[in-house]
PDB file of C-alpha atoms in Angstrom:
ATOM      1  CA  UNK N 108     -13.504 -11.628  -8.524  1.00  0.00           C
ATOM      2  CA  UNK N 109     -14.223 -10.911  -4.927  1.00  0.00           C
ATOM      3  CA  UNK N 110     -17.421  -9.182  -3.953  1.00  0.00           C
ATOM      4  CA  UNK N 111     -17.208  -6.026  -1.782  1.00  0.00           C
ATOM      5  CA  UNK N 112     -19.003  -6.657   1.516  1.00  0.00           C
ATOM      6  CA  UNK N 113     -19.280  -4.362   4.466  1.00  0.00           C
ATOM      7  CA  UNK N 114     -16.699  -6.353   6.465  1.00  0.00           C
ATOM      8  CA  UNK N 115     -14.190  -6.364   3.512  1.00  0.00           C
ATOM      9  CA  UNK N 116     -12.640  -4.032   1.020  1.00  0.00           C
ATOM     10  CA  UNK N 117     -11.671  -5.347  -2.347  1.00  0.00           C
ATOM     11  CA  UNK N 118      -9.099  -4.227  -4.950  1.00  0.00           C
ATOM     12  CA  UNK N 119      -7.049  -5.042  -7.896  1.00  0.00           C
ATOM     13  CA  UNK N 120      -4.268  -3.998 -10.170  1.00  0.00           C
ATOM     14  CA  UNK N 121      -4.876  -1.911 -13.254  1.00  0.00           C
ATOM     15  CA  UNK N 122      -5.372  -4.879 -15.529  1.00  0.00           C
ATOM     16  CA  UNK N 123      -7.255  -7.081 -13.028  1.00  0.00           C
ATOM     17  CA  UNK N 124      -4.808  -9.944 -13.110  1.00  0.00           C
ATOM     18  CA  UNK N 125      -4.100  -9.621  -9.453  1.00  0.00           C
ATOM     19  CA  UNK N 126      -7.149  -9.009  -7.107  1.00  0.00           C
ATOM     20  CA  UNK N 127      -7.434  -9.003  -3.345  1.00  0.00           C
ATOM     21  CA  UNK N 128      -9.902  -8.810  -0.423  1.00  0.00           C
ATOM     22  CA  UNK N 129      -8.998  -7.548   3.008  1.00  0.00           C
ATOM     23  CA  UNK N 130     -10.878  -7.427   6.251  1.00  0.00           C
ATOM     24  CA  UNK N 131     -11.815  -3.841   6.932  1.00  0.00           C
ATOM     25  CA  UNK N 132     -11.768  -4.073  10.750  1.00  0.00           C
ATOM     26  CA  UNK N 133      -8.085  -4.588  11.157  1.00  0.00           C
ATOM     27  CA  UNK N 134      -6.716  -2.026   8.769  1.00  0.00           C
ATOM     28  CA  UNK N 135      -4.503   0.560  10.470  1.00  0.00           C
ATOM     29  CA  UNK N 136      -2.170   3.504  10.003  1.00  0.00           C
ATOM     30  CA  UNK N 137      -3.052   5.028   6.531  1.00  0.00           C
ATOM     31  CA  UNK N 138      -0.040   7.004   5.596  1.00  0.00           C
ATOM     32  CA  UNK N 139       1.416   8.706   2.549  1.00  0.00           C
ATOM     33  CA  UNK N 140       5.124   7.808   2.104  1.00  0.00           C
ATOM     34  CA  UNK N 141       7.324  10.342   0.407  1.00  0.00           C
ATOM     35  CA  UNK N 142      10.702   8.365   0.413  1.00  0.00           C
ATOM     36  CA  UNK N 143      12.601   8.240  -2.881  1.00  0.00           C
ATOM     37  CA  UNK N 144      11.840   4.657  -3.381  1.00  0.00           C
ATOM     38  CA  UNK N 145       8.064   5.089  -3.095  1.00  0.00           C
ATOM     39  CA  UNK N 146       8.281   8.107  -5.497  1.00  0.00           C
ATOM     40  CA  UNK N 147      10.306   6.080  -8.054  1.00  0.00           C
ATOM     41  CA  UNK N 148       7.855   3.197  -7.669  1.00  0.00           C
ATOM     42  CA  UNK N 149       4.655   5.087  -8.026  1.00  0.00           C
ATOM     43  CA  UNK N 150       5.491   8.453  -9.572  1.00  0.00           C
ATOM     44  CA  UNK N 151       4.723  10.432  -6.322  1.00  0.00           C
ATOM     45  CA  UNK N 152       3.782   9.795  -2.695  1.00  0.00           C
ATOM     46  CA  UNK N 153       2.562   6.275  -2.080  1.00  0.00           C
ATOM     47  CA  UNK N 154      -0.484   6.098   0.156  1.00  0.00           C
ATOM     48  CA  UNK N 155      -1.075   2.795   1.862  1.00  0.00           C
ATOM     49  CA  UNK N 156      -2.774   1.128   4.727  1.00  0.00           C
ATOM     50  CA  UNK N 157      -1.404  -1.594   7.006  1.00  0.00           C
ATOM     51  CA  UNK N 158      -3.231  -4.963   7.271  1.00  0.00           C
ATOM     52  CA  UNK N 159      -2.574  -8.352   8.882  1.00  0.00           C
ATOM     53  CA  UNK N 160      -1.311 -10.692   6.214  1.00  0.00           C
ATOM     54  CA  UNK N 161      -3.709 -13.364   7.446  1.00  0.00           C
ATOM     55  CA  UNK N 162      -6.662 -11.027   6.532  1.00  0.00           C
ATOM     56  CA  UNK N 163      -5.554 -10.675   2.888  1.00  0.00           C
ATOM     57  CA  UNK N 164      -7.122 -13.009   0.259  1.00  0.00           C
ATOM     58  CA  UNK N 165      -5.695 -12.931  -3.136  1.00  0.00           C
ATOM     59  CA  UNK N 166      -6.582 -14.104  -6.705  1.00  0.00           C
ATOM     60  CA  UNK N 167      -4.058 -14.163  -9.452  1.00  0.00           C
ATOM     61  CA  UNK N 168      -0.936 -14.701  -7.212  1.00  0.00           C
ATOM     62  CA  UNK N 169       0.786 -16.202 -10.230  1.00  0.00           C
ATOM     63  CA  UNK N 170       0.884 -12.643 -11.640  1.00  0.00           C
ATOM     64  CA  UNK N 171       2.185 -11.029  -8.559  1.00  0.00           C
ATOM     65  CA  UNK N 172       5.845 -10.242  -8.534  1.00  0.00           C
ATOM     66  CA  UNK N 173       8.077  -9.073  -5.629  1.00  0.00           C
ATOM     67  CA  UNK N 174      11.043  -6.814  -5.778  1.00  0.00           C
ATOM     68  CA  UNK N 175      13.544  -6.744  -2.922  1.00  0.00           C
ATOM     69  CA  UNK N 176      13.608  -2.936  -2.569  1.00  0.00           C
ATOM     70  CA  UNK N 177      16.185  -2.864   0.322  1.00  0.00           C
ATOM     71  CA  UNK N 178      17.807  -4.963   2.947  1.00  0.00           C
ATOM     72  CA  UNK N 179      14.656  -4.874   5.070  1.00  0.00           C
ATOM     73  CA  UNK N 180      11.555  -4.676   2.711  1.00  0.00           C
ATOM     74  CA  UNK N 181      10.045  -5.920  -0.478  1.00  0.00           C
ATOM     75  CA  UNK N 182       7.445  -4.434  -2.906  1.00  0.00           C
ATOM     76  CA  UNK N 183       4.571  -6.412  -4.581  1.00  0.00           C
ATOM     77  CA  UNK N 184       3.445  -5.433  -8.021  1.00  0.00           C
ATOM     78  CA  UNK N 185       1.462  -6.956 -11.005  1.00  0.00           C
ATOM     79  CA  UNK N 186       3.802  -8.616 -13.465  1.00  0.00           C
ATOM     80  CA  UNK N 187       1.388  -7.997 -16.226  1.00  0.00           C
ATOM     81  CA  UNK N 188       0.552  -4.259 -15.916  1.00  0.00           C
ATOM     82  CA  UNK N 189       3.212  -3.172 -13.326  1.00  0.00           C
ATOM     83  CA  UNK N 190       0.655  -1.666 -10.901  1.00  0.00           C
ATOM     84  CA  UNK N 191       2.186  -1.043  -7.386  1.00  0.00           C
ATOM     85  CA  UNK N 192       0.197  -2.996  -4.819  1.00  0.00           C
ATOM     86  CA  UNK N 193       2.006  -4.047  -1.622  1.00  0.00           C
ATOM     87  CA  UNK N 194       4.949  -3.196   0.559  1.00  0.00           C
ATOM     88  CA  UNK N 195       6.194  -5.602   3.284  1.00  0.00           C
ATOM     89  CA  UNK N 196       8.917  -5.154   5.830  1.00  0.00           C
ATOM     90  CA  UNK N 197      10.949  -8.035   7.223  1.00  0.00           C
ATOM     91  CA  UNK N 198      10.490  -6.663  10.638  1.00  0.00           C
ATOM     92  CA  UNK N 199       6.739  -7.544  10.615  1.00  0.00           C
ATOM     93  CA  UNK N 200       6.306 -10.513   8.196  1.00  0.00           C
ATOM     94  CA  UNK N 201       2.727 -11.095   9.457  1.00  0.00           C
ATOM     95  CA  UNK N 202       1.603  -7.639   8.169  1.00  0.00           C
ATOM     96  CA  UNK N 203       1.385  -6.066   4.720  1.00  0.00           C
ATOM     97  CA  UNK N 204       0.883  -2.442   3.431  1.00  0.00           C
ATOM     98  CA  UNK N 205      -1.793  -2.243   0.662  1.00  0.00           C
ATOM     99  CA  UNK N 206      -1.890   0.676  -1.786  1.00  0.00           C
ATOM    100  CA  UNK N 207      -4.853   2.826  -1.178  1.00  0.00           C
ATOM    101  CA  UNK N 208      -5.031   3.507  -4.888  1.00  0.00           C
ATOM    102  CA  UNK N 209      -5.637  -0.173  -5.625  1.00  0.00           C
ATOM    103  CA  UNK N 210      -8.927  -0.365  -3.608  1.00  0.00           C
ATOM    104  CA  UNK N 211     -12.200  -0.662  -5.525  1.00  0.00           C
ATOM    105  CA  UNK N 212     -14.580   2.348  -5.149  1.00  0.00           C
ATOM    106  CA  UNK N 213     -17.190   1.889  -2.359  1.00  0.00           C
ATOM    107  CA  UNK N 214     -20.473   3.750  -2.125  1.00  0.00           C
ATOM    108  CA  UNK N 215     -19.967   6.327   0.647  1.00  0.00           C
ATOM    109  CA  UNK N 216     -16.165   5.936   0.374  1.00  0.00           C
ATOM    110  CA  UNK N 217     -13.600   3.538   1.827  1.00  0.00           C
ATOM    111  CA  UNK N 218     -13.707   5.001   5.277  1.00  0.00           C
ATOM    112  CA  UNK N 219      -9.851   5.409   5.257  1.00  0.00           C
ATOM    113  CA  UNK N 220      -7.978   8.539   5.044  1.00  0.00           C
ATOM    114  CA  UNK N 221      -4.201   9.281   5.263  1.00  0.00           C
ATOM    115  CA  UNK N 222      -3.368  10.287   8.873  1.00  0.00           C
ATOM    116  CA  UNK N 223       0.277  11.372   8.312  1.00  0.00           C
ATOM    117  CA  UNK N 224       3.062  11.910   5.814  1.00  0.00           C
ATOM    118  CA  UNK N 225       6.202   9.801   6.394  1.00  0.00           C
ATOM    119  CA  UNK N 226       9.703  10.242   5.165  1.00  0.00           C
ATOM    120  CA  UNK N 227       9.125  13.844   4.150  1.00  0.00           C
ATOM    121  CA  UNK N 228      12.770  14.575   4.595  1.00  0.00           C
ATOM    122  CA  UNK N 229      13.310  12.985   1.195  1.00  0.00           C
ATOM    123  CA  UNK N 230      10.184  14.093  -0.545  1.00  0.00           C
ATOM    124  CA  UNK N 231      10.387  15.584  -4.070  1.00  0.00           C
ATOM    125  CA  UNK N 232      10.802  19.285  -4.363  1.00  0.00           C
ATOM    126  CA  UNK N 233       8.133  19.531  -7.168  1.00  0.00           C
ATOM    127  CA  UNK N 234       5.111  19.438  -4.722  1.00  0.00           C
ATOM    128  CA  UNK N 235       4.039  20.862  -1.432  1.00  0.00           C
ATOM    129  CA  UNK N 236       2.270  19.041   1.433  1.00  0.00           C
ATOM    130  CA  UNK N 237      -0.455  21.519   2.584  1.00  0.00           C
ATOM    131  CA  UNK N 238      -3.196  19.419   4.144  1.00  0.00           C
ATOM    132  CA  UNK N 239      -2.135  20.073   7.760  1.00  0.00           C
ATOM    133  CA  UNK N 240      -1.497  16.429   8.584  1.00  0.00           C
ATOM    134  CA  UNK N 241       1.483  15.455  10.673  1.00  0.00           C
ATOM    135  CA  UNK N 242       4.716  15.306   8.629  1.00  0.00           C
ATOM    136  CA  UNK N 243       7.359  12.843   9.934  1.00  0.00           C
ATOM    137  CA  UNK N 244      10.885  13.507   8.540  1.00  0.00           C
ATOM    138  CA  UNK N 245      11.658   9.730   9.088  1.00  0.00           C
ATOM    139  CA  UNK N 246       9.029   7.254   9.985  1.00  0.00           C
TER     140      UNK N 246
END
């Protein structure tokens, strides 16, 4: 497994078959997506952070599965436990979104916080967004 260092954050799926490390410095745009696909995939809003693909080191890639979710994006998940890990758009093949929930705990916190809610026009009607962050109907 990867060791958590101040310059990197580590994470893994639920069973640990897929593990990753990503450089902390280039993480950007933490958002919570409320689109119907993210809700079906994760059971609710899907919080993630955008990273350069070149900064992502992975172990257990043989267990990583990809689902072509639409004509413009794919979703990565563990083939063993099914944990939702990554989202990648064809428009930016050099970047990848990483599930905030997959990161390992860090003393003092990750230093990342959702800055906005996206695709709230299709959010579920079974919850409210009441944190005061920007809400974008479409991204």
